[in-house]
Coordinates of C-alpha atoms and ligand atoms in Angstrom, one line a residue:
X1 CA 0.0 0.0 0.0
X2 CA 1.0 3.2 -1.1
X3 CA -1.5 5.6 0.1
X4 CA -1.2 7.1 4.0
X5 CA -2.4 9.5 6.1
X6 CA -5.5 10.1 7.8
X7 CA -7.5 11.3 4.7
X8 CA -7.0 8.5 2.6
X9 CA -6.6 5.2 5.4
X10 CA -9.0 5.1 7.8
X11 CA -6.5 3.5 10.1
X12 CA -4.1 6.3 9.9
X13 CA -7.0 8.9 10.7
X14 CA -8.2 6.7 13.6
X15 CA -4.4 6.8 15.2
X16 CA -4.1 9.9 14.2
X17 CA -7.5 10.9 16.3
X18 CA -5.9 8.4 19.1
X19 CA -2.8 10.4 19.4
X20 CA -4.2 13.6 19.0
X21 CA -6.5 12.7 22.5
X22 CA -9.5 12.8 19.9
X23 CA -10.2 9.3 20.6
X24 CA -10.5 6.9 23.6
X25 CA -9.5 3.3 23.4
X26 CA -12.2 1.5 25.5
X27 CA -11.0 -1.7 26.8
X28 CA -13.8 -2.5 28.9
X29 CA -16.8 -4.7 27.6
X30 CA -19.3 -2.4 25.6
X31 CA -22.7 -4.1 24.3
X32 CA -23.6 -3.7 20.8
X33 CA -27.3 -3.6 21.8
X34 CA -28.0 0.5 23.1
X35 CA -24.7 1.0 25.0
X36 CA -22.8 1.8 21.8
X37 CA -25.0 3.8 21.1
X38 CA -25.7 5.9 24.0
X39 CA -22.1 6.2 24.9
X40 CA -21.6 8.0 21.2
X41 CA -24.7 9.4 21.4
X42 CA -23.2 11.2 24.8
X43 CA -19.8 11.7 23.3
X44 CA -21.7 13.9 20.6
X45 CA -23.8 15.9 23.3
X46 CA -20.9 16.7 25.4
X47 CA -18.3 16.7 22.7
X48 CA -16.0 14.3 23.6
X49 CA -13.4 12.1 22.2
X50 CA -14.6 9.4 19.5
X51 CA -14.9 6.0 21.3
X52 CA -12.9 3.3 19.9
X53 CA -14.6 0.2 21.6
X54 CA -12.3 -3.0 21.3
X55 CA -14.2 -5.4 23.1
X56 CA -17.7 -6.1 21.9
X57 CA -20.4 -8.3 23.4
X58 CA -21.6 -11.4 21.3
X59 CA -18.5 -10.0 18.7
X60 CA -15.8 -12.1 17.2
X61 CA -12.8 -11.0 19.1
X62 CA -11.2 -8.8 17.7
X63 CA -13.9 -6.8 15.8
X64 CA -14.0 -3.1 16.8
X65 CA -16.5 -0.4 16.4
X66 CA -15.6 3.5 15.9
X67 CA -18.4 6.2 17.6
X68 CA -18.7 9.5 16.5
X69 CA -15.9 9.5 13.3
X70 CA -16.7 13.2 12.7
X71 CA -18.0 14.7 16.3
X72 CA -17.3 18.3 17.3
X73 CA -14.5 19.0 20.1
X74 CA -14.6 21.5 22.7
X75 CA -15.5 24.8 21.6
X76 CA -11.9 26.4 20.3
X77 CA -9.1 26.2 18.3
X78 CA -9.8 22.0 17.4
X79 CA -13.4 22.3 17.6
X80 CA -13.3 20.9 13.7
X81 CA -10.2 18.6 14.3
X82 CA -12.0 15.5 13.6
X83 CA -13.9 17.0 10.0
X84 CA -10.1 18.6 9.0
X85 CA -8.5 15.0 9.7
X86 CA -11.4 13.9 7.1
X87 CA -9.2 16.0 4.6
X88 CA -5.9 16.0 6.1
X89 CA -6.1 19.4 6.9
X90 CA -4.5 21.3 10.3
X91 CA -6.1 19.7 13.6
X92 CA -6.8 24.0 13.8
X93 CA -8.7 24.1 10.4
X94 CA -11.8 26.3 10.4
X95 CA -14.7 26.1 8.3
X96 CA -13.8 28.7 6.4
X97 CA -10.4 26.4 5.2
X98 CA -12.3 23.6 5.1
X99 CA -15.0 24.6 2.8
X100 CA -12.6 26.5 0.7
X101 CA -11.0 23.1 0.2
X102 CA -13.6 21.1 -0.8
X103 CA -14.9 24.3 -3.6
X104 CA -10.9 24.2 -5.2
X105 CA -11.3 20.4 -5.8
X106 CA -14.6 21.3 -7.8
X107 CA -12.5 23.1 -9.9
X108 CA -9.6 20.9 -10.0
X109 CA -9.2 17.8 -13.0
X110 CA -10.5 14.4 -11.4
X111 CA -7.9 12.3 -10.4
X112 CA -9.6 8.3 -11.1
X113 CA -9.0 5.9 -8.8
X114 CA -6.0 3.3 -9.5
X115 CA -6.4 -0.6 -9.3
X116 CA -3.7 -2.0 -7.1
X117 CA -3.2 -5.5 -5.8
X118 CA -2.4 -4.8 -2.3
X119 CA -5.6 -5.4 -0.1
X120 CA -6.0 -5.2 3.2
X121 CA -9.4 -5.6 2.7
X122 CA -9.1 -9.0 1.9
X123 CA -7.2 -10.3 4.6
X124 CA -10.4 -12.4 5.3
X125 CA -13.1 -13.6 2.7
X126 CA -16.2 -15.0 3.1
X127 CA -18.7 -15.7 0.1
X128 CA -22.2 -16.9 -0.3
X129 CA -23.6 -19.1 2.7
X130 CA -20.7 -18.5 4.8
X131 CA -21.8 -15.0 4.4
X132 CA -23.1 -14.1 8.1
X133 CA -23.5 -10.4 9.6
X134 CA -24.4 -11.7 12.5
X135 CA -20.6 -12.5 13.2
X136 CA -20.2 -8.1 13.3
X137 CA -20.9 -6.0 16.4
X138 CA -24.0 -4.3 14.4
X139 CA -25.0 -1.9 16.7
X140 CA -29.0 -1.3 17.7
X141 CA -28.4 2.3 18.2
X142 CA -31.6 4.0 19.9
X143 CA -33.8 2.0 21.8
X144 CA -37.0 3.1 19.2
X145 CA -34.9 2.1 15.8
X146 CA -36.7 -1.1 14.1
X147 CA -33.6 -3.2 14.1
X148 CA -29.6 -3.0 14.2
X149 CA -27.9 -0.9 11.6
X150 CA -24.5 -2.1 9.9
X151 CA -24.6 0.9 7.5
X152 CA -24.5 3.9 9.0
X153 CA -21.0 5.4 7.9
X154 CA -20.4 3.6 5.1
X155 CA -21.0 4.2 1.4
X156 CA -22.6 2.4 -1.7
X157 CA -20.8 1.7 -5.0
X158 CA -23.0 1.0 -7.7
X159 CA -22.4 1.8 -11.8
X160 CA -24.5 2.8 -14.6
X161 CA -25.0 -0.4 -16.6
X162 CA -23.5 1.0 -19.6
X163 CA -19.8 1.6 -17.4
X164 CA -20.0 5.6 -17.5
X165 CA -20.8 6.2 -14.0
X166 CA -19.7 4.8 -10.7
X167 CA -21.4 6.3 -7.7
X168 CA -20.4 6.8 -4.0
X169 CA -22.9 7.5 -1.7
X170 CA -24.0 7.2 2.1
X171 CA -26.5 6.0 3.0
X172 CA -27.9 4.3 6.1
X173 CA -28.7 0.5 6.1
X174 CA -30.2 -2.0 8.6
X175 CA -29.5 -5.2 9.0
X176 CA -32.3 -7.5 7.9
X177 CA -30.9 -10.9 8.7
X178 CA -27.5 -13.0 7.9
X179 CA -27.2 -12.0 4.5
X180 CA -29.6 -8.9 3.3
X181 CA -29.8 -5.7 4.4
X182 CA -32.5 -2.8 4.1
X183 CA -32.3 0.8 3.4
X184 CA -33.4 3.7 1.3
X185 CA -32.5 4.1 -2.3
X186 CA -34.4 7.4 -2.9
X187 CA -35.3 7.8 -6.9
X188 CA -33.7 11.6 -6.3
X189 CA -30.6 10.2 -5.0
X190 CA -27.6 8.8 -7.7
X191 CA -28.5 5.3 -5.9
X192 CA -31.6 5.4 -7.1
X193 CA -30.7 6.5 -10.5
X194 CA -29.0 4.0 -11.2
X195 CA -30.8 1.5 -9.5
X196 CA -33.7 2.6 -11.9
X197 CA -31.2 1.7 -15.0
X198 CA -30.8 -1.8 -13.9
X199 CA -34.3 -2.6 -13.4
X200 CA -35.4 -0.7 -16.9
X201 CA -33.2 -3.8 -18.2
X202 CA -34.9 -6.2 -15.4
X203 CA -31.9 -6.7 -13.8
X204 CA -30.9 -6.6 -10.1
X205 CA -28.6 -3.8 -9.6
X206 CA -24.3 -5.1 -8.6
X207 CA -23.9 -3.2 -5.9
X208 CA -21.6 -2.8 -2.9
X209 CA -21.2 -1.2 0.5
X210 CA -18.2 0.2 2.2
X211 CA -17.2 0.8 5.7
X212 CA -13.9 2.1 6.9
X213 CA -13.5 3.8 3.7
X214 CA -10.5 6.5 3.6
X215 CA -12.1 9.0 5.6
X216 CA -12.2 11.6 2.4
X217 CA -13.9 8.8 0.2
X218 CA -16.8 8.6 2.6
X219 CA -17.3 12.8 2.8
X220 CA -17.1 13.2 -1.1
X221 CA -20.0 9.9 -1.0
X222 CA -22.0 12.3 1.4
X223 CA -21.4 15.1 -1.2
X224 CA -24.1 16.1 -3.1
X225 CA -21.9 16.4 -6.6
X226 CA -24.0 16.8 -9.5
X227 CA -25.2 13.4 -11.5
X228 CA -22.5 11.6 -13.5
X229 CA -19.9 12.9 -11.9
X230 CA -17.5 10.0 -9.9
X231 CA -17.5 10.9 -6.4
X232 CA -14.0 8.7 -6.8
X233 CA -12.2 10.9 -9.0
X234 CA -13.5 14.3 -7.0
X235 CA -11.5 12.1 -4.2
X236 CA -8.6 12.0 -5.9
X237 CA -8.8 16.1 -6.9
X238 CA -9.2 16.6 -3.2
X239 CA -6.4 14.6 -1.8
X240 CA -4.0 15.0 -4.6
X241 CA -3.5 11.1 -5.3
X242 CA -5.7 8.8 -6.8
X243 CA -7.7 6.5 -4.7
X244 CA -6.3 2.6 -4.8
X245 CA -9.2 -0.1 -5.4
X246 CA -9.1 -3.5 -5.9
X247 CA -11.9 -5.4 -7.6
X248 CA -14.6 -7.1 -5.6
X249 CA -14.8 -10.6 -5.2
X250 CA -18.2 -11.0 -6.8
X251 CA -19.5 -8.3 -9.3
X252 CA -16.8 -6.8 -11.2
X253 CA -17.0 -3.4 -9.1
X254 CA -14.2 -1.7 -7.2
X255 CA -13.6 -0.3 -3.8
X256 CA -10.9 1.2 -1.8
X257 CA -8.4 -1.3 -1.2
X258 CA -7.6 -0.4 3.1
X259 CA -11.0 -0.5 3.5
X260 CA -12.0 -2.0 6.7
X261 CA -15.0 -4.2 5.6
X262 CA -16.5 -4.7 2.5
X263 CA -20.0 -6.0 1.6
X264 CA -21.2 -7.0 -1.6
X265 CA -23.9 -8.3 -3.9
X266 CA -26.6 -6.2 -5.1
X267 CA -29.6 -4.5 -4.5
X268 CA -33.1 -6.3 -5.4
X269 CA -34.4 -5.7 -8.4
X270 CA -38.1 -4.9 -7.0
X271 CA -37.9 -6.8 -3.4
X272 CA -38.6 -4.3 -0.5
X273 CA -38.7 -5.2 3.2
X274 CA -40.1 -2.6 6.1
X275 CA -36.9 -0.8 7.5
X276 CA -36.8 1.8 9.9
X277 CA -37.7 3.7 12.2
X278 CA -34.6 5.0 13.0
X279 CA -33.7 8.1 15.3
X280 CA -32.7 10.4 12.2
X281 CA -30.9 13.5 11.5
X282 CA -33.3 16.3 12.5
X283 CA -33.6 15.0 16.1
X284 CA -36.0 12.8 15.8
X285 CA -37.5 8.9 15.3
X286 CA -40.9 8.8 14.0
X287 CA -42.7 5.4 14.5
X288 CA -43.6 3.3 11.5
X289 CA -41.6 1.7 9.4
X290 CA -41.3 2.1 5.5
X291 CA -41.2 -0.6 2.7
X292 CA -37.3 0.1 1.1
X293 CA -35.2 -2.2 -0.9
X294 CA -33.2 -5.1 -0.1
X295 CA -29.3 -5.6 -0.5
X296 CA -28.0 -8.9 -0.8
X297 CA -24.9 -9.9 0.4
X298 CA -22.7 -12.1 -1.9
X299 CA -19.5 -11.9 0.3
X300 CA -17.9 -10.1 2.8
X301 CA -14.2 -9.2 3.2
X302 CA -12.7 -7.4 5.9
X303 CA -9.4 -6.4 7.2
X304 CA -7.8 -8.2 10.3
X305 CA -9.2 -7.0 13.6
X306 CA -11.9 -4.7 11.4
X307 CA -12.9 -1.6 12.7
X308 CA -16.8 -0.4 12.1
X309 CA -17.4 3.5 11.8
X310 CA -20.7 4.1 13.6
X311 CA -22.9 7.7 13.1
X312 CA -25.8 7.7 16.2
X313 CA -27.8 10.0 14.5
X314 CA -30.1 12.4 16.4
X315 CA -30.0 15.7 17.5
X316 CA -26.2 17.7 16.5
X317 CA -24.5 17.7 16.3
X318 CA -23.3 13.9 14.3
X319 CA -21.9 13.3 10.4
X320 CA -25.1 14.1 9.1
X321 CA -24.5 17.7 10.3
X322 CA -21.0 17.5 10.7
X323 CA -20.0 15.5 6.8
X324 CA -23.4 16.0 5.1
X325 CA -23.9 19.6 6.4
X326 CA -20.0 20.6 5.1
X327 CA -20.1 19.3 1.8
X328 CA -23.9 20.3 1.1
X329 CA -22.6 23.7 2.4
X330 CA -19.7 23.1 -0.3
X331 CA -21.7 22.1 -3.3
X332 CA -24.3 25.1 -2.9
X333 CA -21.0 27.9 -2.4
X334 CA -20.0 26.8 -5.8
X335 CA -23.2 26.6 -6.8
X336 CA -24.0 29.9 -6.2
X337 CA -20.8 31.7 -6.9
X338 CA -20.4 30.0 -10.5
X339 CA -23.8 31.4 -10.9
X340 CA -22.1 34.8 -10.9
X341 CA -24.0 35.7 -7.6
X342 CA -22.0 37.8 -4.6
X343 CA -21.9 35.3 -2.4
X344 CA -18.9 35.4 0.5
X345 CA -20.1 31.8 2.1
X346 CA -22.4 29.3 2.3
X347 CA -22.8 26.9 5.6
X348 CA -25.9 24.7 7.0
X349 CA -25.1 25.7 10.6
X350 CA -25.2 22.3 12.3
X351 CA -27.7 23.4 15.2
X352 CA -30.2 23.6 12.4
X353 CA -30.0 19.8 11.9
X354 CA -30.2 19.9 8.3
X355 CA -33.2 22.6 8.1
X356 CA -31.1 25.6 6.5
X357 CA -28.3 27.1 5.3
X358 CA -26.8 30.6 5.5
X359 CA -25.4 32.5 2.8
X360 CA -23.4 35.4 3.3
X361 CA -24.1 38.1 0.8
X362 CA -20.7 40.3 -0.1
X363 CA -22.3 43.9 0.0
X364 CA -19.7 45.2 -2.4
X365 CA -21.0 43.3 -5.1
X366 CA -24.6 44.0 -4.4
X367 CA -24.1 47.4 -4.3
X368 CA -22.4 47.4 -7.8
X369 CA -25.3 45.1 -8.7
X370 CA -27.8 47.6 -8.0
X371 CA -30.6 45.2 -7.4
X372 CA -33.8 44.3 -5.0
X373 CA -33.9 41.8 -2.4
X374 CA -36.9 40.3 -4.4
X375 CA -34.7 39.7 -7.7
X376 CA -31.7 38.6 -5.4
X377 CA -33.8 36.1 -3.5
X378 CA -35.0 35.4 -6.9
X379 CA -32.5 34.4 -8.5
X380 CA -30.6 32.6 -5.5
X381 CA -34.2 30.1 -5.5
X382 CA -33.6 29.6 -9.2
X383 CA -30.2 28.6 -9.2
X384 CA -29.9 26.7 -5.5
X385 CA -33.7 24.9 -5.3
X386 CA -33.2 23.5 -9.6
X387 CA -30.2 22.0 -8.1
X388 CA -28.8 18.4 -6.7
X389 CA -27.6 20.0 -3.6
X390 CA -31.0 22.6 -3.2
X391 CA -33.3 19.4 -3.5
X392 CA -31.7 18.7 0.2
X393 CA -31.9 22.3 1.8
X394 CA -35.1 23.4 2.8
X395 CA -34.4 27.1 4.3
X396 CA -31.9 29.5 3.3
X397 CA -31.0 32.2 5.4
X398 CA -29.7 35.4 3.8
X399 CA -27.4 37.6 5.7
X400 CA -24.8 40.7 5.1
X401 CA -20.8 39.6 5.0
X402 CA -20.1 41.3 7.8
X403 CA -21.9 38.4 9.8
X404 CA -19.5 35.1 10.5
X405 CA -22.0 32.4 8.9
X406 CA -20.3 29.4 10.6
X407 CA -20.7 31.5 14.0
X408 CA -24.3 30.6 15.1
X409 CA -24.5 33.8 17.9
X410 CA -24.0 36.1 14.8
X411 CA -26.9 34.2 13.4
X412 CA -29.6 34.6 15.7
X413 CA -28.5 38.4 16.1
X414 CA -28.7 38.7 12.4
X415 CA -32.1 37.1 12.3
X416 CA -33.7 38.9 14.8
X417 CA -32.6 42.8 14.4
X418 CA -32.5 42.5 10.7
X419 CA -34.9 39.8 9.5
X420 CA -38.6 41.7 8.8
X421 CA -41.5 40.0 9.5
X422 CA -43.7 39.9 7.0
X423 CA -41.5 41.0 3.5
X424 CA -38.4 39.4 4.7
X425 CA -39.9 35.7 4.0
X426 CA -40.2 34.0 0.8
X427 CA -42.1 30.8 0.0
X428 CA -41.8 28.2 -2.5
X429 CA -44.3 26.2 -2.5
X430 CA -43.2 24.8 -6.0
X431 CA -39.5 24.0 -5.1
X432 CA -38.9 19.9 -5.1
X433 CA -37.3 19.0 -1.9
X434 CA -36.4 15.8 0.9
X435 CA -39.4 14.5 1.6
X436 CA -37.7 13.7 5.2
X437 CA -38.4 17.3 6.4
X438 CA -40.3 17.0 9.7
X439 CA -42.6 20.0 9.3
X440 CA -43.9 19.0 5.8
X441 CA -47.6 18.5 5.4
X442 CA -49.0 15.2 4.6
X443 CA -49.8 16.7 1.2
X444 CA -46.4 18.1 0.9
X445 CA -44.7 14.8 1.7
X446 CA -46.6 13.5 -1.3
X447 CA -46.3 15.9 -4.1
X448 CA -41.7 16.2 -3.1
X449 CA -42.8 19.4 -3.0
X450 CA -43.1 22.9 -0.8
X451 CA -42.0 23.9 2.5
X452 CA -38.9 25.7 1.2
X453 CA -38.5 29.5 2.0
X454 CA -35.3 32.2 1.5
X455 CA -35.2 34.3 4.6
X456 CA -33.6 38.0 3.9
X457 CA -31.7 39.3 6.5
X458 CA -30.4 41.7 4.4
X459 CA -31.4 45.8 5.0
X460 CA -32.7 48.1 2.7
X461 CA -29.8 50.2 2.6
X462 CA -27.4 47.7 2.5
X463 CA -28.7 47.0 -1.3
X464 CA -27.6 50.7 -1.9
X465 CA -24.2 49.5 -0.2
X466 CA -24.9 51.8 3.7
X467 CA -25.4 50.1 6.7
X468 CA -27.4 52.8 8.9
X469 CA -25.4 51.6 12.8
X470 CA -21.8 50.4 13.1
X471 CA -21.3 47.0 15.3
X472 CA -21.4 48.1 19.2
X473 CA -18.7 45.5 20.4
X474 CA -14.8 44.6 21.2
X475 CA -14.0 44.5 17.4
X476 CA -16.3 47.3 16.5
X477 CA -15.9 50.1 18.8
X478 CA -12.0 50.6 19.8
X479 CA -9.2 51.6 17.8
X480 CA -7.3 48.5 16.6
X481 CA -4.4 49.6 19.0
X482 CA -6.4 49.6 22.0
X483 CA -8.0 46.1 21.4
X484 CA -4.4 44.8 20.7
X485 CA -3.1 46.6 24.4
X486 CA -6.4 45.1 25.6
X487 CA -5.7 41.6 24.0
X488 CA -1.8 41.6 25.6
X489 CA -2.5 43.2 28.8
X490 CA -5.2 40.5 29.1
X491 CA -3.6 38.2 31.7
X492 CA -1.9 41.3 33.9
X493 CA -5.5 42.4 34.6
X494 CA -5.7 39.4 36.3
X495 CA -7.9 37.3 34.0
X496 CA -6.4 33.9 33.5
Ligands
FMN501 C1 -23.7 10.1 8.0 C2 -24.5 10.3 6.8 C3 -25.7 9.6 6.6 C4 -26.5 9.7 5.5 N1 -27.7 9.0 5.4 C5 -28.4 9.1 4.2 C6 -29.5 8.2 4.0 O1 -29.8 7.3 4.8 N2 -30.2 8.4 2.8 C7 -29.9 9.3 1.9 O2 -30.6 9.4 0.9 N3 -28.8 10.1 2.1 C8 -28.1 10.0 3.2 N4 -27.0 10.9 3.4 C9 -26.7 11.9 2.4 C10 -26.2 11.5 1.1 O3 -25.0 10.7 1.3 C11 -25.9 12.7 0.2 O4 -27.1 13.4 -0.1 C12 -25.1 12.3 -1.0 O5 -25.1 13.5 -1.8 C13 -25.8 11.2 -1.8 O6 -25.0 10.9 -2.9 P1 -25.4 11.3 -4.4 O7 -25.4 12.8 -4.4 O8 -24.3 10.7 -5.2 O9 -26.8 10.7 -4.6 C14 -26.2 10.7 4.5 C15 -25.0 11.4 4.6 C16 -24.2 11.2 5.7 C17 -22.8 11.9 5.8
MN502 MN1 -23.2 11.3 -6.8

């Protein structure tokens, strides 16, 4: 194996996390069934290391599970450490770097994944009936989820049946028993596209699953990249070397060769089984189940001593704020600045759980674009909601640059001293969007469409480039020299 470091080998990134005191090794006997769960779940909520459990109940020995891959740390300088490792930036990256990151490998050539024959991930093979899940510590997260989910931060592979288009993407899966599993392939989603190809020909869909993947492989399958496009050689862009697969045992696909396990077989052509519910993303588990489709396991291969990524979802902040909630914030940025808009930066502020994002409007460039707030707003709903990425974000949440978009204070004072009840809301009841919102109408569930708004927290004058009051705070009302006496004198005042 060629590739290392904690972007592109998971086990790099979990030592890295390990020596960084981002991670606890915990020795102690941890059941699979809730206390995996709850002890991430905690970890989250009080933003603690990741938990590296080594010693599972009912597991082969040996088998380890991963908690909170991508949690937040302490508020401060390595709040982000565990998102930057993702993408083998500085333990101190901020959003801003991050996101900046992940826009230049939009713009950069793909780099294609390269076969190797080096493969950890097939240090141990089993195929067809000594295929048995059972043998993982697959975690029953929440005591209201309908089962036990293996999938929860891995990603799919699947490929467009005429070769054109391999797809990486997360999504969550449940175990169903030995050999299947059960999750949602949504028809909006590149899964479901392609799924769709294979059963226009009648054919079951070659498919497989991926967990442990280098930790930039899984964001970019979280990434909301427009159709077509090879989440695999966006990877490669990003990291600056290609990612190294090897072929699967079973189906002709490939898939990172250090993964730690590997599941494959394919999704059913038309068999569905109930899945769910599950304690999701916006904080909260609703209690039917849904009829999804089933993936069959062919074979499983695994690295020695495999570890298993687990996301507890719930309320934030987890991956699908922290992962999903960066590169949705990612994809819409470029979005909207190739659209020619003046946008400074785009970010689905994680305590929103999904529910919006907020743009940052440069008020140089809306001055010199001497518009309205009803053309701007305009014209931000035609490019973002027509979009991939705007299919996923129900709210956005316009505000002036000189607000910090990734600092959630500045929010809320944005929203309420400048947001006008009244005219500074815009509906869209026509805009196609997740049906997983939780405020959605029956009706609106139904029709994929509606409950989508563009907030303006922009003022009047500001579109005519004035802002009427100055900021009324440390960085806003002393001289730069005085702040910096203040800043150095700091401790000799006595404060520690
Ligand atoms: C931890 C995590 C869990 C996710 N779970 C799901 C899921 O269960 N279903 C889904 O459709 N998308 C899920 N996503 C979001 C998709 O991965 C994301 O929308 C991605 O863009 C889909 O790939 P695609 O754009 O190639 O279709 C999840 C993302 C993350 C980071
Ligand atoms: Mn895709």
């Amino acid at each position: 194996m060629t590739q290392h470091g904690p972007a592109v080998d998971f086990r790099d990134f979990v030592d890295e996390l390990l020596a960084a005191g981002d991670a606890v090794a915990i020795d102690r006997a941890v059941d699979p069934h809730l206390e995996v769960g709850a002890i991430t779940r905690r970890a989250y909520e009080t933003r603690s290391p990741a938990p590296l459990f080594g010693s599972l109940v009912g597991a082969a020995p040996g088998f380890r599970i991963l908690g909170a891959p991508a949690g937040l740390g302490t508020p401060g300088a390595q709040e982000y450490g565990r998102l930057a490792a993702h993408f083998g930036l500085p333990r101190r990256a901020r959003p801003r770097d991050i996101l900046e990151k992940l826009v230049g490998a939009m713009h950069a050539a793909p780099l294609p994944p390269v076969v190797v024959a080096d493969s950890p991930c097939k240090q141990n093979i089993r195929t067809g009936d000594a295929v048995d899940l059972d043998e993982f510590p697959v975690p029953l997260l929440h005591q209201e989820d309908g089962g036990p989910y293996f999938g929860t931060y891995g990603f799919h592979v699947v490929r467009s049946p005429d070769g054109e288009w391999t797809s990486w993407s997360v999504a969550r899966t449940m175990l169903h028993d030995r050999n299947t599993l059960v999750g949602p392939a949504m028809p909006q989603q590149h899964i479901g596209m392609i799924h769709q190809m294979w059963r226009a020909r009648g054919e079951h869909t070659p498919w497989a699953m991926v967990l442990g993947a280098p930790p930039a492989a899984l964001a970019a399958a979280g990434m909301p990249l427009p159709a077509h496009v090879d989440e695999g050689g966006y990877v490669g862009a990003l990291t600056g070397s290609p990612v190294e697969v090897v072929r699967t045992e079973t189906n002709g696909l490939y898939v990172p060769a250090n993964a730690e396990i590997v599941l494959e077989g394919y999704l059913s052509r038309d068999e569905t089984a109930p899945e769910g519910p599950m304690g999701e993303y916006h904080g909260y588990a609703f209690s039917e189940s849904k009829p999804q489709p089933v993936f069959h396991v062919e074979a499983v291969t695994h690295r020695d001593d495999p570890i298993l990524p687990v996301c507890a979802a719930g309320l934030p902040p987890e991956e699908n704020h922290t992962v999903w909630g960066t590169m949705i914030s990612a994809a819409a940025l470029d979005l909207l600045r190739s659209a020619g808009l003046p946008v400074d930066l785009a970010w689905c502020s994680y305590e929103a759980a999904g529910c919006w994002m907020v743009v940052s409007v440069d008020l140089r460039r809306l001055r010199e674009m001497r518009t309205t707030e009803a053309k701007l707003v305009r014209a931000v709903a035609d490019v973002l909601f027509a979009s991939h990425v705007g299919w996923l974000v129900p709210k956005v949440v316009l505000v002036a640059d000189d607000i910090d978009v990734t600092d959630i204070d500045q929010v809320v004072w944005a929203m309420a001293t400048r947001y006008h009840p009244g005219t500074g809301e815009y509906n869209f009841p026509e805009a196609p969007g997740i049906p997983m919102v939780p405020y959605l109408t029956p009706e609106e569930v139904r029709s994929g469409r509606g409950g989508k708004s563009i907030s303006s927290c922009l003022l009047p004058e500001q579109f005519h480039g004035t802002t009427r009051g100055t900021t009324a705070s440390f960085r806003g009302s002393y001289p730069r020299e005085l702040q910096q006496t203040v800043i150095d004198n700091w401790a000799d005042y006595g404060y520690r």
